[in-house]
XYZ file of C-alpha atoms in Angstrom:
297
model
C 0.000 0.000 0.000
C 1.329 3.422 -0.965
C 2.117 5.952 1.754
C 1.043 9.573 1.377
C 4.165 11.639 1.852
C 5.389 15.184 1.343
C 8.671 17.055 1.320
C 9.738 19.160 4.278
C 9.730 22.262 2.061
C 6.010 22.967 2.564
C 6.517 24.037 6.172
C 10.184 25.017 6.115
C 10.329 28.522 7.690
C 10.940 31.454 5.370
C 12.991 33.647 7.686
C 16.695 33.901 6.792
C 19.341 32.343 9.037
C 16.837 29.897 10.502
C 18.533 27.520 12.930
C 15.748 24.987 13.514
C 13.858 24.938 10.225
C 13.940 21.192 9.666
C 12.821 20.380 13.205
C 9.913 22.815 12.958
C 8.966 21.537 9.523
C 8.989 17.914 10.683
C 6.708 18.711 13.590
C 4.252 20.644 11.455
C 4.200 18.084 8.653
C 3.574 15.340 11.204
C 0.643 17.306 12.622
C -1.016 17.296 9.194
C -1.269 13.493 9.228
C 1.057 12.425 6.391
C 2.153 8.787 6.527
C 5.767 9.581 5.699
C 8.082 12.513 5.009
C 10.669 13.387 2.356
C 13.622 15.275 3.830
C 14.420 17.895 1.181
C 18.062 19.000 1.139
C 18.107 20.688 -2.277
C 18.810 24.154 -0.749
C 22.108 22.845 0.615
C 23.589 23.228 -2.885
C 23.218 26.997 -2.369
C 24.683 26.952 1.122
C 21.224 27.272 2.676
C 19.629 25.464 5.671
C 21.064 24.902 9.131
C 22.820 21.728 7.963
C 25.402 23.676 5.956
C 27.229 25.064 8.985
C 30.233 23.649 10.825
C 27.935 22.553 13.668
C 25.811 20.426 11.350
C 26.335 17.228 13.348
C 24.914 18.834 16.492
C 21.983 20.132 14.457
C 21.449 16.688 12.940
C 21.342 15.142 16.415
C 18.530 17.535 17.314
C 16.633 16.613 14.130
C 17.076 12.896 14.834
C 15.720 13.481 18.340
C 12.563 15.049 16.868
C 12.203 12.133 14.469
C 12.442 9.621 17.303
C 10.174 11.614 19.609
C 7.389 11.721 17.008
C 8.015 8.263 15.544
C 8.385 9.681 12.051
C 8.904 7.630 8.894
C 11.343 9.727 6.885
C 11.221 7.410 3.924
C 12.717 9.586 1.182
C 15.162 12.441 0.860
C 16.231 14.697 -1.976
C 19.964 15.239 -2.287
C 21.423 18.433 -3.806
C 21.174 18.371 -7.583
C 23.547 19.778 -10.225
C 22.927 22.368 -12.883
C 22.099 21.272 -16.408
C 25.355 20.411 -18.180
C 24.847 22.885 -21.028
C 24.818 25.740 -18.491
C 28.027 24.608 -16.827
C 31.005 26.869 -17.478
C 33.562 25.317 -15.160
C 33.831 22.948 -12.177
C 33.997 25.998 -9.907
C 30.441 27.079 -10.763
C 27.913 26.991 -7.947
C 25.832 23.827 -8.235
C 28.132 22.101 -10.712
C 28.564 18.425 -9.863
C 32.355 18.853 -9.938
C 32.266 21.801 -7.555
C 34.021 20.931 -4.285
C 31.341 22.550 -2.095
C 28.540 20.857 -4.015
C 30.066 17.410 -3.587
C 30.775 18.122 0.083
C 27.109 18.966 0.614
C 26.016 15.887 -1.346
C 28.135 13.646 0.879
C 26.755 15.399 3.953
C 23.199 14.942 2.692
C 23.846 11.210 2.329
C 25.074 11.058 5.918
C 21.986 12.951 7.067
C 19.808 10.486 5.134
C 21.524 7.575 6.840
C 21.050 9.051 10.301
C 17.341 9.613 9.605
C 16.720 6.086 8.315
C 15.893 7.202 4.776
C 15.143 4.322 2.417
C 15.614 6.154 -0.893
C 17.611 9.318 -1.524
C 16.749 10.980 -4.823
C 19.380 12.354 -7.211
C 19.298 13.947 -10.656
C 21.287 12.220 -13.390
C 24.282 14.246 -14.537
C 25.088 14.853 -18.182
C 28.127 14.498 -20.349
C 29.067 17.682 -22.172
C 30.580 18.634 -25.485
C 30.594 16.114 -28.314
C 29.395 13.323 -26.024
C 26.320 15.052 -24.640
C 23.876 13.020 -26.746
C 25.713 9.712 -26.323
C 23.797 7.368 -24.018
C 26.911 5.436 -23.056
C 28.910 8.598 -22.399
C 26.152 9.851 -20.122
C 26.004 6.549 -18.257
C 29.789 6.569 -17.842
C 29.722 10.130 -16.525
C 27.018 9.240 -13.995
C 29.245 6.428 -12.746
C 32.151 8.840 -12.379
C 30.116 11.266 -10.268
C 27.800 8.942 -8.355
C 29.782 5.763 -7.631
C 31.369 7.308 -4.491
C 27.937 8.614 -3.434
C 26.349 5.193 -3.909
C 29.128 3.446 -1.980
C 28.658 5.794 0.966
C 24.872 5.527 0.839
C 24.967 1.724 0.620
C 27.182 1.532 3.697
C 24.348 3.228 5.583
C 21.541 1.178 4.052
C 20.320 4.105 1.951
C 19.276 3.492 -1.645
C 19.934 5.998 -4.429
C 17.077 6.607 -6.875
C 17.717 8.449 -10.143
C 14.921 10.841 -11.092
C 13.589 11.323 -14.623
C 14.494 14.693 -16.098
C 12.760 17.085 -18.493
C 14.174 18.843 -21.539
C 15.031 22.473 -20.734
C 15.369 25.505 -23.037
C 15.510 23.322 -26.130
C 18.280 21.197 -24.631
C 17.828 17.424 -24.809
C 18.645 16.104 -21.354
C 19.740 12.639 -20.306
C 17.352 10.607 -18.174
C 14.120 11.876 -19.716
C 12.812 8.560 -21.025
C 11.948 5.379 -19.206
C 14.478 3.519 -21.349
C 17.342 5.843 -20.386
C 16.445 5.588 -16.714
C 16.319 1.782 -16.952
C 19.706 1.640 -18.665
C 21.232 3.925 -16.061
C 19.825 1.984 -13.096
C 20.732 -1.395 -14.582
C 24.296 -0.276 -15.310
C 25.025 -0.211 -11.558
C 23.691 -3.751 -11.016
C 22.920 -2.889 -7.400
C 19.617 -3.464 -5.541
C 20.186 -0.140 -3.775
C 20.119 1.775 -7.068
C 16.650 2.442 -8.462
C 14.394 5.005 -10.164
C 12.194 7.872 -9.031
C 9.477 9.156 -11.352
C 8.515 12.834 -11.305
C 5.032 13.114 -12.844
C 5.465 16.820 -13.566
C 8.657 16.167 -15.529
C 6.926 13.361 -17.377
C 4.004 15.625 -18.261
C 6.344 18.208 -19.765
C 7.845 15.651 -22.140
C 5.154 13.114 -23.080
C 1.543 13.215 -24.192
C 1.091 9.936 -22.306
C 3.784 9.340 -19.705
C 2.291 6.034 -18.563
C 4.177 4.249 -21.357
C 7.444 5.513 -19.878
C 6.493 4.722 -16.281
C 5.506 1.150 -17.165
C 8.992 0.503 -18.568
C 10.507 1.054 -15.123
C 8.762 -1.975 -13.624
C 10.242 -2.977 -10.256
C 12.961 -0.330 -10.606
C 10.426 2.292 -9.499
C 10.989 2.886 -5.794
C 10.072 6.558 -5.288
C 7.874 9.290 -6.742
C 7.590 13.070 -6.991
C 3.947 14.134 -7.210
C 3.218 17.484 -8.842
C 1.387 18.934 -11.835
C 1.846 21.474 -14.639
C 0.326 22.470 -17.964
C 2.076 19.926 -20.141
C 4.444 19.705 -23.103
C 7.187 22.303 -23.018
C 5.492 24.304 -20.294
C 6.945 25.590 -17.027
C 7.672 23.132 -14.218
C 5.046 24.601 -11.895
C 5.129 21.987 -9.122
C 1.484 22.739 -8.498
C -1.183 20.459 -7.030
C -2.692 17.472 -8.830
C -5.609 18.447 -11.103
C -4.371 22.067 -11.212
C -2.544 21.045 -14.400
C -2.918 18.453 -17.148
C -1.317 15.304 -15.673
C -3.643 12.373 -16.380
C -4.008 11.095 -12.824
C -6.953 8.861 -13.761
C -4.520 6.789 -15.868
C -1.484 7.037 -13.599
C -3.028 5.849 -10.340
C -4.357 2.503 -11.692
C -0.992 1.972 -13.403
C 0.852 2.315 -10.093
C -1.481 -0.311 -8.627
C -0.939 -2.569 -11.638
C 2.833 -2.249 -11.233
C 2.626 -3.183 -7.571
C 4.226 0.073 -6.515
C 4.101 0.289 -2.719
C 6.475 3.159 -1.952
C 5.697 6.776 -1.166
C 3.210 8.833 -3.156
C 5.296 11.866 -2.382
C 4.465 15.511 -2.958
C 7.092 17.831 -4.440
C 5.073 21.050 -4.391
C 6.017 24.715 -4.427
C 2.486 25.985 -3.734
C 3.366 27.406 -0.307
C 6.433 29.299 -1.461
C 4.816 32.750 -1.674
C 1.774 32.273 0.527
C 1.024 34.404 3.586
C 1.911 32.433 6.709
C -1.697 32.026 7.840
C -2.666 30.401 4.524
C 0.014 27.694 4.499
C -1.692 25.195 6.791
C -5.009 25.483 4.934
C -3.245 24.894 1.640
C -1.370 21.858 2.940
C -4.627 20.469 4.337
C -6.130 20.736 0.853
C -3.086 18.975 -0.612
C -3.404 16.242 2.010
C -7.078 15.698 1.186
C -6.251 15.602 -2.526
C -3.561 13.019 -1.897
C -5.930 10.810 0.036
C -8.432 11.077 -2.828
C -5.810 10.125 -5.395
C -4.879 7.020 -3.423
C -8.479 5.839 -3.720
C -7.963 5.761 -7.503
C -5.053 3.325 -7.214
């Protein structure tokens, strides 16, 4: 049975220099009744969140204490993700997968995931550049170069790494968009702790019917990102289901057919600009929508 889950970003405090944002977000998300939680560490690539400081281990201990106090299932996490290869100018660029700070934060995020008992940590596939950027094998090889150390560390902590499907951006054909590419990438590691995550919003931006791509993943599918947008070539809105054009009436029965029993996990940005007193009402609506969607599976 799928668990209704959401990322910590919905309740993460907006004030700068917040020192207990994750703890507060975990408490508030738990109050809303979600079955599980996705610990979102994407902002760490920009040096944000309280886990980027030198005292991060003390902060992590406090977060773990909250998790244990509330009995939380922090089933997924999202590791920092790199910039699209075509935008990369040099390994010193912020967010580049060869940037020393970026890789330091990625390693730290893996350690955080291990301490929190995360089952699947989500990563974005990286891309080869130059003449090899459209070569499937070159892209697979480059992902091994970047992620093999990450996977070794994660595996030592019992954390799986799930590669997320991408979406073409600004006319640039990205690697990891199709179900076939994701299957080839996952299979190339030949490791039960390497799997796939499907982002329904990304799929909607690239395919008229993404169910064909999802079905190809089979048992490789271990995690999801649930969000909506207006379809082919449109902006990645990360809005609520049915506020866009994702065909949920086809997707939910497919997940049941595939035997998917992981998290049905929200990756929403709907609270980003809301007044503080509207956030809880909005998350309640998202929760109710998620429960409805699970009845379709």
